[in-house]
Short mmCIF file of C-alpha atoms and ligand atoms in Angstrom, two decimals:
data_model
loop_
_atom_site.label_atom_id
_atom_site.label_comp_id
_atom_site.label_asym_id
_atom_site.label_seq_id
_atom_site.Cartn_x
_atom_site.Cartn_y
_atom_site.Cartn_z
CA UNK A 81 -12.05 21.95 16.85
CA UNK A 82 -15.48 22.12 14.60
CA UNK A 83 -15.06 20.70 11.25
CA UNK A 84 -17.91 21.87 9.80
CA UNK A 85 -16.10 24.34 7.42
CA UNK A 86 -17.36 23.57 4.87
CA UNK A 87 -21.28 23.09 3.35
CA UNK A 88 -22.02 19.32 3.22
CA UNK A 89 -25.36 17.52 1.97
CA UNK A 90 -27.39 18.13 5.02
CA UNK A 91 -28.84 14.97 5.25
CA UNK A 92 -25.22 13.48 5.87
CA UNK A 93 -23.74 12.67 9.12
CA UNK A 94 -20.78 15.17 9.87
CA UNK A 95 -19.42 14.02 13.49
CA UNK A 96 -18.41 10.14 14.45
CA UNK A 97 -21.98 8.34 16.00
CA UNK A 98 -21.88 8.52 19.61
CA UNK A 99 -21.37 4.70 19.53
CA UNK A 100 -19.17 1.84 21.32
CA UNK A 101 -19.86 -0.82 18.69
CA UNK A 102 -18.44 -0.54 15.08
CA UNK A 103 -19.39 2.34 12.46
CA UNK A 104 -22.33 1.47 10.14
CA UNK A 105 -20.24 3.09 7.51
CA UNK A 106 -16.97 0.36 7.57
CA UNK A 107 -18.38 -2.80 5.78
CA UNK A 108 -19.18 -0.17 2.90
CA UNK A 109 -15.31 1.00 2.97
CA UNK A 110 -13.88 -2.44 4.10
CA UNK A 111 -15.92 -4.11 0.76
CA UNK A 112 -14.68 -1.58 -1.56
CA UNK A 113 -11.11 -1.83 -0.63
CA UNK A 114 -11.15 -5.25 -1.46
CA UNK A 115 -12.77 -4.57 -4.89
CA UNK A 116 -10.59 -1.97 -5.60
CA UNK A 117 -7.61 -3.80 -4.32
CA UNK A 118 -8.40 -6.94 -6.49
CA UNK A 119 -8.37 -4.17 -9.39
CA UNK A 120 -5.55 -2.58 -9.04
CA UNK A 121 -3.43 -5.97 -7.85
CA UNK A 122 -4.88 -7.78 -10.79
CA UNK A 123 -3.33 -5.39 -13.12
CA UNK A 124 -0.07 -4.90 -11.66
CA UNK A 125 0.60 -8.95 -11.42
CA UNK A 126 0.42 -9.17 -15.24
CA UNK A 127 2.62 -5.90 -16.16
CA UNK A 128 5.48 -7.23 -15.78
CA UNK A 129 4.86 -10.63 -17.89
CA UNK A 130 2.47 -7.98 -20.00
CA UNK A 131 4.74 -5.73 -20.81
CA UNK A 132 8.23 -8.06 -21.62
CA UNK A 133 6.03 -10.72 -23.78
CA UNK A 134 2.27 -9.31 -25.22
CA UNK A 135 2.99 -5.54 -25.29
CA UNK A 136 2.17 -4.87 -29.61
CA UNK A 137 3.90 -2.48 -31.72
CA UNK A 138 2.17 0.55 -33.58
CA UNK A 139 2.13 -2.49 -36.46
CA UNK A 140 -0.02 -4.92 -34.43
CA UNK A 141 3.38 -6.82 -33.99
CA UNK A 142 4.50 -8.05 -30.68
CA UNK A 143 7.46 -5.55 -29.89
CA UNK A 144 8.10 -6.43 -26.17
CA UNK A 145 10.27 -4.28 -23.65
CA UNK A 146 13.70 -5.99 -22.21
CA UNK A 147 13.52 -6.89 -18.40
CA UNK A 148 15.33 -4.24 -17.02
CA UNK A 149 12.70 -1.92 -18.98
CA UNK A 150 9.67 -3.79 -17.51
CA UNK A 151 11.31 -3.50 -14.05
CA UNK A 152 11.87 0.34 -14.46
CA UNK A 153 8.31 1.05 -15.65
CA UNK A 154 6.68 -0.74 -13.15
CA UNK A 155 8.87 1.11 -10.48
CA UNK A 156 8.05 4.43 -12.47
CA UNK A 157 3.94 3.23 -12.30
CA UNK A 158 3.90 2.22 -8.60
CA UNK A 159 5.94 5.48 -7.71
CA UNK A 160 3.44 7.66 -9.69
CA UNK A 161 0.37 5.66 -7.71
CA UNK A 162 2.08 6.67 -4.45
CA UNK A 163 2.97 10.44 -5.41
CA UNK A 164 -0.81 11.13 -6.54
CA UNK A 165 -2.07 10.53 -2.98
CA UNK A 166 -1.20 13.84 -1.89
CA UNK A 167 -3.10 15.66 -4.66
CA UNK A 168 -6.20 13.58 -3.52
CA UNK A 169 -5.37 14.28 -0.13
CA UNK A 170 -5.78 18.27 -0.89
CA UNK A 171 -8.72 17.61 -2.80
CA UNK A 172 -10.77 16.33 -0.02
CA UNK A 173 -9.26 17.87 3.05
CA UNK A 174 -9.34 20.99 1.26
CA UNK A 175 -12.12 21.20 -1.33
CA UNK A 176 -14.28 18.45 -1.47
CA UNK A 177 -14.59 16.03 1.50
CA UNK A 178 -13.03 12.18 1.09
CA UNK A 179 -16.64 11.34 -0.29
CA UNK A 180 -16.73 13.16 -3.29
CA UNK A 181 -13.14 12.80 -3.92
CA UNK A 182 -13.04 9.09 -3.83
CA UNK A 183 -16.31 8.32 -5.92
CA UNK A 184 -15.39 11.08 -8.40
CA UNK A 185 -11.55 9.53 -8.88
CA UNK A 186 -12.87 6.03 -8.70
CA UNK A 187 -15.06 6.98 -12.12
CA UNK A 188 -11.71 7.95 -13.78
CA UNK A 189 -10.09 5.04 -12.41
CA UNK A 190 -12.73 2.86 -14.01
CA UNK A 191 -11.14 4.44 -17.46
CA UNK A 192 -7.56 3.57 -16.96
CA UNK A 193 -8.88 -0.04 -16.52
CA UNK A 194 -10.79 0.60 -20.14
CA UNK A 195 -7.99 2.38 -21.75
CA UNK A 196 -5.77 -1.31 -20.55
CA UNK A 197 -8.53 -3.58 -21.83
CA UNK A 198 -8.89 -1.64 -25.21
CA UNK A 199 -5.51 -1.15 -26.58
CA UNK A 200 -2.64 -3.17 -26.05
CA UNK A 201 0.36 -0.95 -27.35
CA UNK A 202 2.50 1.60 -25.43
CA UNK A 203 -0.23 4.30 -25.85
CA UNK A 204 -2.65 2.01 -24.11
CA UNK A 205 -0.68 1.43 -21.76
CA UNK A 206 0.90 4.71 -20.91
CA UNK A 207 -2.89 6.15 -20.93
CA UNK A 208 -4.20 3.31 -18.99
CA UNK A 209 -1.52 3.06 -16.20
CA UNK A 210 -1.59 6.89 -15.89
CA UNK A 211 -5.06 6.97 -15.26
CA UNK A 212 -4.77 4.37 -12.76
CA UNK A 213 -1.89 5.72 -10.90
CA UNK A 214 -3.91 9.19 -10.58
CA UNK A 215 -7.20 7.12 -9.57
CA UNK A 216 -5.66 4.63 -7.53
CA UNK A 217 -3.15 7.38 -5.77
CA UNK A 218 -5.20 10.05 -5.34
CA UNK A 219 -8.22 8.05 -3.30
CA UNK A 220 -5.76 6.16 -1.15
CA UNK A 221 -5.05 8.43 1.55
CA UNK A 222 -9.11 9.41 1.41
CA UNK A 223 -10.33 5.60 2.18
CA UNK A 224 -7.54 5.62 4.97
CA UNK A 225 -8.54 8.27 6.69
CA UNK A 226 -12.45 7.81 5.96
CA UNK A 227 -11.61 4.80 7.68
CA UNK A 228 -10.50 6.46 10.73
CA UNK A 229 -13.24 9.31 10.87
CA UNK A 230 -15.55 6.67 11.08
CA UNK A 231 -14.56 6.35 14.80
CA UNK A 232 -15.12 8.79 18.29
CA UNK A 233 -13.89 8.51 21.36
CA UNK A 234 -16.75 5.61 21.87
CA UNK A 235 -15.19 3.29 20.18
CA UNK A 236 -11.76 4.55 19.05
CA UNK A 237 -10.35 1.20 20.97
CA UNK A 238 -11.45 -0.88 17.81
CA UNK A 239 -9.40 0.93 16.06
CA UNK A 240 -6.35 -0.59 15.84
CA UNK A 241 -7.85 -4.23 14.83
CA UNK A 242 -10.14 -2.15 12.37
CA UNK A 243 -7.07 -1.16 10.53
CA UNK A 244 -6.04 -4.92 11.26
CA UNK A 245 -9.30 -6.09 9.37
CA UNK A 246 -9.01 -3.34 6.37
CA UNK A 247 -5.64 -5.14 5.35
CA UNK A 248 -7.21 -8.54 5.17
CA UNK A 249 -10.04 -6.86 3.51
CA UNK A 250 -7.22 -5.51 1.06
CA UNK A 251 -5.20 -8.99 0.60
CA UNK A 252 -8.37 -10.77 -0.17
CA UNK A 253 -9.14 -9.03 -2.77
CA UNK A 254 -5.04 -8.95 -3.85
CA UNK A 255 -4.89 -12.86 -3.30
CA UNK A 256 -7.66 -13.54 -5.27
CA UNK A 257 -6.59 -11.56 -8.46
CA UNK A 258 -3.03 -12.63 -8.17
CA UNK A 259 -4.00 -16.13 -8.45
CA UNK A 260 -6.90 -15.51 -11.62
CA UNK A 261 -5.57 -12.33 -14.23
CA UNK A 262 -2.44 -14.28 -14.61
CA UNK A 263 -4.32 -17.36 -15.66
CA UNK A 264 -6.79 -15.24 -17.26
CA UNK A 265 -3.77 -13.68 -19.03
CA UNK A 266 -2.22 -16.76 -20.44
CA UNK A 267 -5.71 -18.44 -21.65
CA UNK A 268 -7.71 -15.59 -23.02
CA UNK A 269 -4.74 -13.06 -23.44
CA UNK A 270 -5.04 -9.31 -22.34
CA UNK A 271 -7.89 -8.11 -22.65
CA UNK A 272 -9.83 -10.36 -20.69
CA UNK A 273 -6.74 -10.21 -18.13
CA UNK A 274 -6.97 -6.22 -17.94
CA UNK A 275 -10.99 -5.97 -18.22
CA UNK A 276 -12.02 -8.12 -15.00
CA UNK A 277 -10.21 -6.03 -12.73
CA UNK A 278 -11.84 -3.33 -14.69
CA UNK A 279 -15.27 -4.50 -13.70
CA UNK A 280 -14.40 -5.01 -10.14
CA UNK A 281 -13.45 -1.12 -10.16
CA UNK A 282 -16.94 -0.45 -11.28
CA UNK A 283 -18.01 -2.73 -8.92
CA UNK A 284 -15.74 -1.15 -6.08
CA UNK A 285 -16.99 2.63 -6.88
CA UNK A 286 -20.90 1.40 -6.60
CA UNK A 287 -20.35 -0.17 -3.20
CA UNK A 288 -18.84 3.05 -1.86
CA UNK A 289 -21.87 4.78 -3.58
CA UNK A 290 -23.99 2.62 -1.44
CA UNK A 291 -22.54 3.33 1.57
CA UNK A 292 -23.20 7.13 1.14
CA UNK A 293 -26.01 7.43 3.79
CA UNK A 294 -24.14 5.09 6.61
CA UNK A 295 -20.82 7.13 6.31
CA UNK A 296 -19.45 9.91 8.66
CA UNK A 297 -19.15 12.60 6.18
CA UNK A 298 -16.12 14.83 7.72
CA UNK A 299 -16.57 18.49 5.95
CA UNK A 300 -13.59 19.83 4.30
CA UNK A 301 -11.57 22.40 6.03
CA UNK A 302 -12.13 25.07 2.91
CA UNK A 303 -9.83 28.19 3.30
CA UNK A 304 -8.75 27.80 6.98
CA UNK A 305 -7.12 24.55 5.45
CA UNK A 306 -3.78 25.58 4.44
CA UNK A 307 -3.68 27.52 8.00
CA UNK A 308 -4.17 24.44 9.90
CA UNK A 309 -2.07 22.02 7.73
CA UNK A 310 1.18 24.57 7.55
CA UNK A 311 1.33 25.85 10.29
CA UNK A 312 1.21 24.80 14.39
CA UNK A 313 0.78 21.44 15.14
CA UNK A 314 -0.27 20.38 11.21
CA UNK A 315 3.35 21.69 10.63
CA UNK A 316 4.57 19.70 13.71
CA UNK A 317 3.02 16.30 12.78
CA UNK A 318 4.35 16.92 9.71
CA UNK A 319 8.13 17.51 11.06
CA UNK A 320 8.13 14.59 13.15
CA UNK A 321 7.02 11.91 10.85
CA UNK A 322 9.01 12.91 7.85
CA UNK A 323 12.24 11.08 9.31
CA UNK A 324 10.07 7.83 10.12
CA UNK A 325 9.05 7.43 6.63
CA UNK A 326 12.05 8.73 4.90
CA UNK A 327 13.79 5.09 6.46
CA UNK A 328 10.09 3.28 5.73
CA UNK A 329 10.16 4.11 2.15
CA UNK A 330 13.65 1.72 2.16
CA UNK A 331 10.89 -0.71 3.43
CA UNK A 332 9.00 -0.15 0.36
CA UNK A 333 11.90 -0.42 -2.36
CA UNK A 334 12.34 -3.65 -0.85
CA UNK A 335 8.61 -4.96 -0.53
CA UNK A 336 7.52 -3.55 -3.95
CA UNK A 337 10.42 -5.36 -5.93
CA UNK A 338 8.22 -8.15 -5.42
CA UNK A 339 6.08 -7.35 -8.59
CA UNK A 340 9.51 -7.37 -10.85
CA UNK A 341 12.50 -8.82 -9.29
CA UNK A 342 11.07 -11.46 -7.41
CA UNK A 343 8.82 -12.45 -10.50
CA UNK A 344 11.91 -12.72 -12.85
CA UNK A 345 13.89 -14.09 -11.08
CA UNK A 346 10.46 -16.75 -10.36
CA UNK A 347 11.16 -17.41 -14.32
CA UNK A 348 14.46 -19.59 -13.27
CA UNK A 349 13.21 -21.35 -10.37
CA UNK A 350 10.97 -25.08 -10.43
CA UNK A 351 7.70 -23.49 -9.66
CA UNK A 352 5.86 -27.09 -9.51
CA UNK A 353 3.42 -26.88 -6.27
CA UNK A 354 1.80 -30.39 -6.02
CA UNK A 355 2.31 -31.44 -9.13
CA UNK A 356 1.16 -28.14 -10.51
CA UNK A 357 3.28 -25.98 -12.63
CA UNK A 358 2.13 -21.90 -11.37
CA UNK A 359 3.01 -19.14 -13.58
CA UNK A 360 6.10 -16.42 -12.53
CA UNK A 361 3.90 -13.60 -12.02
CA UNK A 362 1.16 -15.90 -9.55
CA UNK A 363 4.02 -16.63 -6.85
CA UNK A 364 3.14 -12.86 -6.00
CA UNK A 365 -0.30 -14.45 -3.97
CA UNK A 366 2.17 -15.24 -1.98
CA UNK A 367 1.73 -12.66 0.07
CA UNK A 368 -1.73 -11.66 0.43
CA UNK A 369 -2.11 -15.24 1.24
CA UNK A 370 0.14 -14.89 4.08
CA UNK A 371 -1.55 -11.78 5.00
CA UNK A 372 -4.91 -13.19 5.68
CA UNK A 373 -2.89 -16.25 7.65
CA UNK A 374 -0.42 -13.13 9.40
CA UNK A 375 -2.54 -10.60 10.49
CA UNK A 376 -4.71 -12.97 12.88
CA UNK A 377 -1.49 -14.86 14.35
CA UNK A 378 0.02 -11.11 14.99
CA UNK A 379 -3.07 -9.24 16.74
CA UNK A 380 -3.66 -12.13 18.57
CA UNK A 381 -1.10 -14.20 19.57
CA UNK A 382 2.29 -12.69 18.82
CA UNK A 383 1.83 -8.66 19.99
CA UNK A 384 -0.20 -9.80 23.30
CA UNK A 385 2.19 -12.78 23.90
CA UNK A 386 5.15 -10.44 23.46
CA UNK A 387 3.74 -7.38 24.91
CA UNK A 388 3.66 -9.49 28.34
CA UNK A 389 7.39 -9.27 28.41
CA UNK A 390 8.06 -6.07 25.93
CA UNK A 391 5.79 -3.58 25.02
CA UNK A 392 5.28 -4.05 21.43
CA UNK A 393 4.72 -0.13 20.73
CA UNK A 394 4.13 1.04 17.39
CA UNK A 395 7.91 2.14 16.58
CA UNK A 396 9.16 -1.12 17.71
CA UNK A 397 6.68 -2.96 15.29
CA UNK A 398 8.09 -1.01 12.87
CA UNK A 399 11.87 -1.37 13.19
CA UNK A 400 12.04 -4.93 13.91
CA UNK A 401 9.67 -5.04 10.49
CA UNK A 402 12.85 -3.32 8.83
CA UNK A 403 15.41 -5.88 10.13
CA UNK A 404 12.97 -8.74 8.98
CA UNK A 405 13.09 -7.32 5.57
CA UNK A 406 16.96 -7.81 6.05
CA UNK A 407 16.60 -11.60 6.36
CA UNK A 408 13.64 -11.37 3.11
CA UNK A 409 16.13 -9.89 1.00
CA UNK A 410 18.82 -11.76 2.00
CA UNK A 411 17.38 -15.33 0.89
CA UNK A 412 16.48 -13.89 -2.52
CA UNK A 413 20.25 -13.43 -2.82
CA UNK A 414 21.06 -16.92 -1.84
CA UNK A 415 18.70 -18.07 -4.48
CA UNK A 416 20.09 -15.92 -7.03
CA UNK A 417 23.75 -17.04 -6.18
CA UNK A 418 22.32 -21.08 -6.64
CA UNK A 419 20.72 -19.40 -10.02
CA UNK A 420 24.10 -18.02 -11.51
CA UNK A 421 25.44 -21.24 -10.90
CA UNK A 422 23.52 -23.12 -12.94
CA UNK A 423 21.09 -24.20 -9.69
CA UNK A 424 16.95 -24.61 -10.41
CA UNK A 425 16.17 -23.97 -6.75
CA UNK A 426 12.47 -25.05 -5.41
CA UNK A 427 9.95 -22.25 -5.37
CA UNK A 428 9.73 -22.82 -1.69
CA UNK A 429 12.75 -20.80 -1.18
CA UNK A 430 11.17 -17.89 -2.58
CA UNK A 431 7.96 -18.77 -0.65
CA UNK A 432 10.13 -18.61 2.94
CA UNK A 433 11.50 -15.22 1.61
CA UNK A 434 8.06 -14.14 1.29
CA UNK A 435 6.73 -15.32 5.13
CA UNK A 436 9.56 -13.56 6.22
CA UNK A 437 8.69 -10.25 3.89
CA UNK A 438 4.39 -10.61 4.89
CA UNK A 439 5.92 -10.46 8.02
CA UNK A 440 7.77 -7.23 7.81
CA UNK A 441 4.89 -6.11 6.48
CA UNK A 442 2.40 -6.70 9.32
CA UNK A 443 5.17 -4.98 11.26
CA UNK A 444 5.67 -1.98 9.70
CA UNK A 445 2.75 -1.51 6.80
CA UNK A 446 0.04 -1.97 9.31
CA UNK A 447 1.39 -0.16 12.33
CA UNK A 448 2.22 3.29 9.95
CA UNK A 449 -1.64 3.28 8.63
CA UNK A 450 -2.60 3.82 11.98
CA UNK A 451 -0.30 5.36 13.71
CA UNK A 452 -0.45 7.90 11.01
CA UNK A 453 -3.79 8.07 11.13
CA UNK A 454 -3.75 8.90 15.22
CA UNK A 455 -1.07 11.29 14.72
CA UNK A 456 -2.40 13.43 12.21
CA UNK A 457 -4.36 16.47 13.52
CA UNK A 458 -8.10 16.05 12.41
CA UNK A 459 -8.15 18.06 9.81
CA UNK A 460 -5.74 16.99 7.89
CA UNK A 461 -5.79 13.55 8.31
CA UNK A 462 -5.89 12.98 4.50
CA UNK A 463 -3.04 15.04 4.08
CA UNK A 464 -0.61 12.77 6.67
CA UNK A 465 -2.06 9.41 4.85
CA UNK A 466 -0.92 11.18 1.85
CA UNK A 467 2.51 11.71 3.08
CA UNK A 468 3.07 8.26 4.81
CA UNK A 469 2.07 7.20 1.12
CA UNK A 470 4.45 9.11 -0.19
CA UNK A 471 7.41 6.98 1.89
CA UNK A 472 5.70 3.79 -0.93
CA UNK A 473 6.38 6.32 -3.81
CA UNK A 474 10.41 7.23 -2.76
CA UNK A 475 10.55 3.73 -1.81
CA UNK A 476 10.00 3.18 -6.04
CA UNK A 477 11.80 5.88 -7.04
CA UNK A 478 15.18 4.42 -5.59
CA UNK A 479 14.41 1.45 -6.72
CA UNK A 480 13.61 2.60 -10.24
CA UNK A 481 16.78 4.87 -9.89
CA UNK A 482 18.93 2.26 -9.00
CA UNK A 483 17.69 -0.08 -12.20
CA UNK A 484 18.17 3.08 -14.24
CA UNK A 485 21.63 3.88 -12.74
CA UNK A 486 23.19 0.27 -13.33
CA UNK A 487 21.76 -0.60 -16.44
CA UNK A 488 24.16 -0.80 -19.08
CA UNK A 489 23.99 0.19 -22.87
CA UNK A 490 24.04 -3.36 -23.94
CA UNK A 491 20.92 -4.32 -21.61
CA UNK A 492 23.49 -5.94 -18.95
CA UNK A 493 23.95 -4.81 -15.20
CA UNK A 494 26.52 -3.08 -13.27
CA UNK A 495 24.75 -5.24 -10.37
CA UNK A 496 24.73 -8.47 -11.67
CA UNK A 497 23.36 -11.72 -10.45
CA UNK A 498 22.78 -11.97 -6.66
CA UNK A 499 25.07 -8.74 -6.25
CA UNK A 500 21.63 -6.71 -7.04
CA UNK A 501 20.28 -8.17 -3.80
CA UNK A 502 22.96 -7.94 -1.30
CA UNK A 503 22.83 -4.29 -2.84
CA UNK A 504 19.18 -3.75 -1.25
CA UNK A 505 19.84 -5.61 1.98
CA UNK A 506 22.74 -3.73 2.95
CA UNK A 507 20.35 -0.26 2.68
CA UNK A 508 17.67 -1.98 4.20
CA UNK A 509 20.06 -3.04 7.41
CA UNK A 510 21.56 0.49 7.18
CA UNK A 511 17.92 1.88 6.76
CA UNK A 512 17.12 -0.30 9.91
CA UNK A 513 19.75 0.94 12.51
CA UNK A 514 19.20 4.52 11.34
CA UNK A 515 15.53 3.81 12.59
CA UNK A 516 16.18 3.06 16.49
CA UNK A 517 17.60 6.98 16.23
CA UNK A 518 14.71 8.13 14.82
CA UNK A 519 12.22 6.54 16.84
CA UNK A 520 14.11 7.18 19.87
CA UNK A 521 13.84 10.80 19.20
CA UNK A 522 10.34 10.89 18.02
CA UNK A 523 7.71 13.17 19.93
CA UNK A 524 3.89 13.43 18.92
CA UNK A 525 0.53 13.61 19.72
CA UNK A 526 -2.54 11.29 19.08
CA UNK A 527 -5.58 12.53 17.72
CA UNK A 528 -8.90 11.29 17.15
CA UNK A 529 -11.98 12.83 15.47
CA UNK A 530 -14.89 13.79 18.46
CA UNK A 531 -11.87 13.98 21.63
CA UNK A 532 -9.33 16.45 22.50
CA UNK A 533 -5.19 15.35 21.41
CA UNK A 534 -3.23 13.53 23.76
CA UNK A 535 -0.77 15.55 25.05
CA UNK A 536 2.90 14.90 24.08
CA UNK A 537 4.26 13.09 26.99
CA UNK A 538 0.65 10.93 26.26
CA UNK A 539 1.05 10.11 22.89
CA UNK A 540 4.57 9.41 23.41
CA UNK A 541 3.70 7.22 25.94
CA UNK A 542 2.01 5.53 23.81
CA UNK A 543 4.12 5.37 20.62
CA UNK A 544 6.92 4.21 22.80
CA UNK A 545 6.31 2.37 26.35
C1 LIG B 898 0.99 -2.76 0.03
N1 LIG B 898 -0.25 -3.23 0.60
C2 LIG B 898 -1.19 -2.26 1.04
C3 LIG B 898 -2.13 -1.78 -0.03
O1 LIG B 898 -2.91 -0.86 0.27
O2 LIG B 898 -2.12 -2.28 -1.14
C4 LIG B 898 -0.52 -4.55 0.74
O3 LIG B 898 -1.53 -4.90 1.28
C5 LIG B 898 0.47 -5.56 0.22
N2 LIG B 898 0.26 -6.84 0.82
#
């Protein structure tokens, strides 16, 4: 299938190089992921603490938002980052290529981190995160796949521990500005906190600029696009993944609750780490921490070591991921019973909760990029990213649903204490066993940008044995 549908700057490389050694393109992509990630994780660690302690009144008063507030906004945010993919995913796949559409969004982006930095009352923020949700959203799928389209048949092998490398690339840059905005936040207040990650937008979208003559450009599709993502085997990908991240998006209501729940209920633990007392919100480096420390031990030791005895296939990644989340999920509910009765449990309870989570994560995060990557037909790889993102955005919508459905007039919860936990582990273990149906049944076909598809009993194969 040609993809050149669509003009592109002639000077621009339109098919994958004809190469066994990594893309010249990736260090551009890999580099501004992790500038872009430090952004947007920078941000999001202080919104919570941001929003229930510094947030002003029209007045220039502090007029702070209640908990269960903070916890539904941030919900509301991170669902609206995670719904926007797929309108960046028609952009480039259909109008404008993943180039254009990520350096043109990453310019608006660079506004929502402004709009943050400039004005710290609910219009600042509601302009600021809604710019950011759109930016950060509607590029996502695009880097994915650009990712991806970087590779032929060459050197589609490296594939897999490419996609590996792109989440450290991501958790460096999330480490790092989990540890310093909330720091930055409680010694210069917010608009230092919120303008830092704003320069390491600006410094994300100029990195991707600079990669503009190393990339694989793929064209977009133009008017045959809606042909090829609606009907035949776009349609089909389309049908057979929706189950699989229907049950991942429980993942996500889990994961994400990280960045509210888990900080709050940080607030009532002893956080002293040698001697040092850290802030609520900077537990959350937790897990890109254990993400640069995870993804090595996995790709190298654990899948090769298990696949010796039990082929470690992507479904299976993914479902045991979903019954590790179980155990996560269940120790934050042991803390919260020692909480309610009048316990100050160590830190390091949260911080085994959160090995256990990274885990889960390496297991089922990882594993969908790609395999939703291979299984999307070429030309609408954006489009599939933009749906497996989706799974992140229902994930936040129940979880936001479920805060708005228990919350009582008087601020207090139909769910209270460690009852909101066991809540969230029982879907995730119900979530979990649903799962080994769906993967049983899957069928598909793998896809990559310069070779003809697997066939279905191939890719099957390979998803499964
Ligand atoms: C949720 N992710 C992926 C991302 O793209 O941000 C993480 O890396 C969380 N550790």
């Amino acid at each position: 299938m040609s993809n050149a549908s669509q003009p592109t700057n002639p000077k621009f490389q339109t098919t994958p190089y004809p190469i066994d050694t990594m893309p010249p393109g990736i260090p551009y992509i890999v580099g501004n992921e992790a500038a872009e990630r430090f952004s947007f994780y920078g941000m999001k660690a202080i919104l919570t603490v941001f929003m229930t302690t510094y947030l002003l009144g029209g007045n220039g008063e502090t007029d702070p938002m209640s908990d269960g507030d903070a916890k539904f906004w941030v919900h509301v945010f991170v669902m609206a980052a995670y719904f926007t993919p797929l309108i960046g995913a028609f952009a480039a796949d259909w109008l404008f290529g993943k180039y254009k559409t990520i350096l043109w969004l990453s310019i608006l982006y660079c506004f929502g981190h402004l709009a943050l930095a400039l004005n710290e009352t609910r219009i600042g923020l509601a302009v600021g995160l809604g710019l950011i949700a759109f930016g950060t959203g509607a590029i996502k799928p695009c880097v994915s796949a650009h990712v991806g389209d970087q590779f032929g048949s060459k050197n589609s092998h490296m594939l897999e521990k490419v996609f590996g490398w792109f989440y450290v690339a991501i958790n460096l840059g999330a480490f790092a500005s989990t540890l310093l905005t909330p720091w930055l936040l409680d010694r210069f207040g917010p608009q230092v906190a919120f303008g830092v990650p704003g320069i390491l937008m600006a410094i994300a979208t100029f990195l991707f600029w600079m990669g503009r003559n190393r990339f694989v450009h793929i064209p977009a599709r133009g008017a045959v696009f809606f042909k090829d993502a609606f009907t035949g085997d776009g349609l089909k990908a389309l049908l057979n993944l929706a189950p699989i991240y229907i049950l991942v998006a429980v993942f996500w209501s889990l994961f994400d609750q990280t960045a509210s729940a888990w900080v709050l209920q940080a607030n009532h633990m002893d956080r002293t780490v040698f001697g040092f007392e850290l802030l609520s919100s900077q537990i959350q480096a937790a897990n890109p921490f254990l993400i640069l420390i995870l993804v090595p031990v996995f790709s190298y030791l654990i899948y090769p070591t298990f696949n010796k005895v039990f082929s470690m296939t992507p479904l299976r990644r993914v479902g045991i991921g979903m019954f590790l989340t179980v155990g996560a999920f269940s120790i934050s509910a042991l803390i919260e019973t020692a909480i309610q009765n009048g316990g100050t449990p160590s830190i390091g309870w949260q911080v085994l909760a959160y090995i256990i989570l990274t885990a889960a994560e390496v297991m089922v995060s990882i594993t969908c990029l790609e395999f939703s990557y291979t299984q999307a037909p070429n030309s609408i790889k954006s489009i599939i990213m933009s749906f497996y993102m989706l799974s992140v955005s229902l994930g936040n919508f129940i979880t936001a649903g479920v805060n708005a459905v228990i919350s009582n007039d008087d601020g207090s919860s139909k769910l209270p204490g460690a009852s909101y936990y066991w809540f969230f582990t029982g879907l995730m273990l119900v979530a979990a066993f649903l799962f080994i149906i769906v993967a049983y049944m899957y069928r598909g076909r793998t896809y990559i940008q310069d070779s003809a598809p697997e066939t279905e009993i191939d890719a099957e194969a390979s998803a499964m044995n």
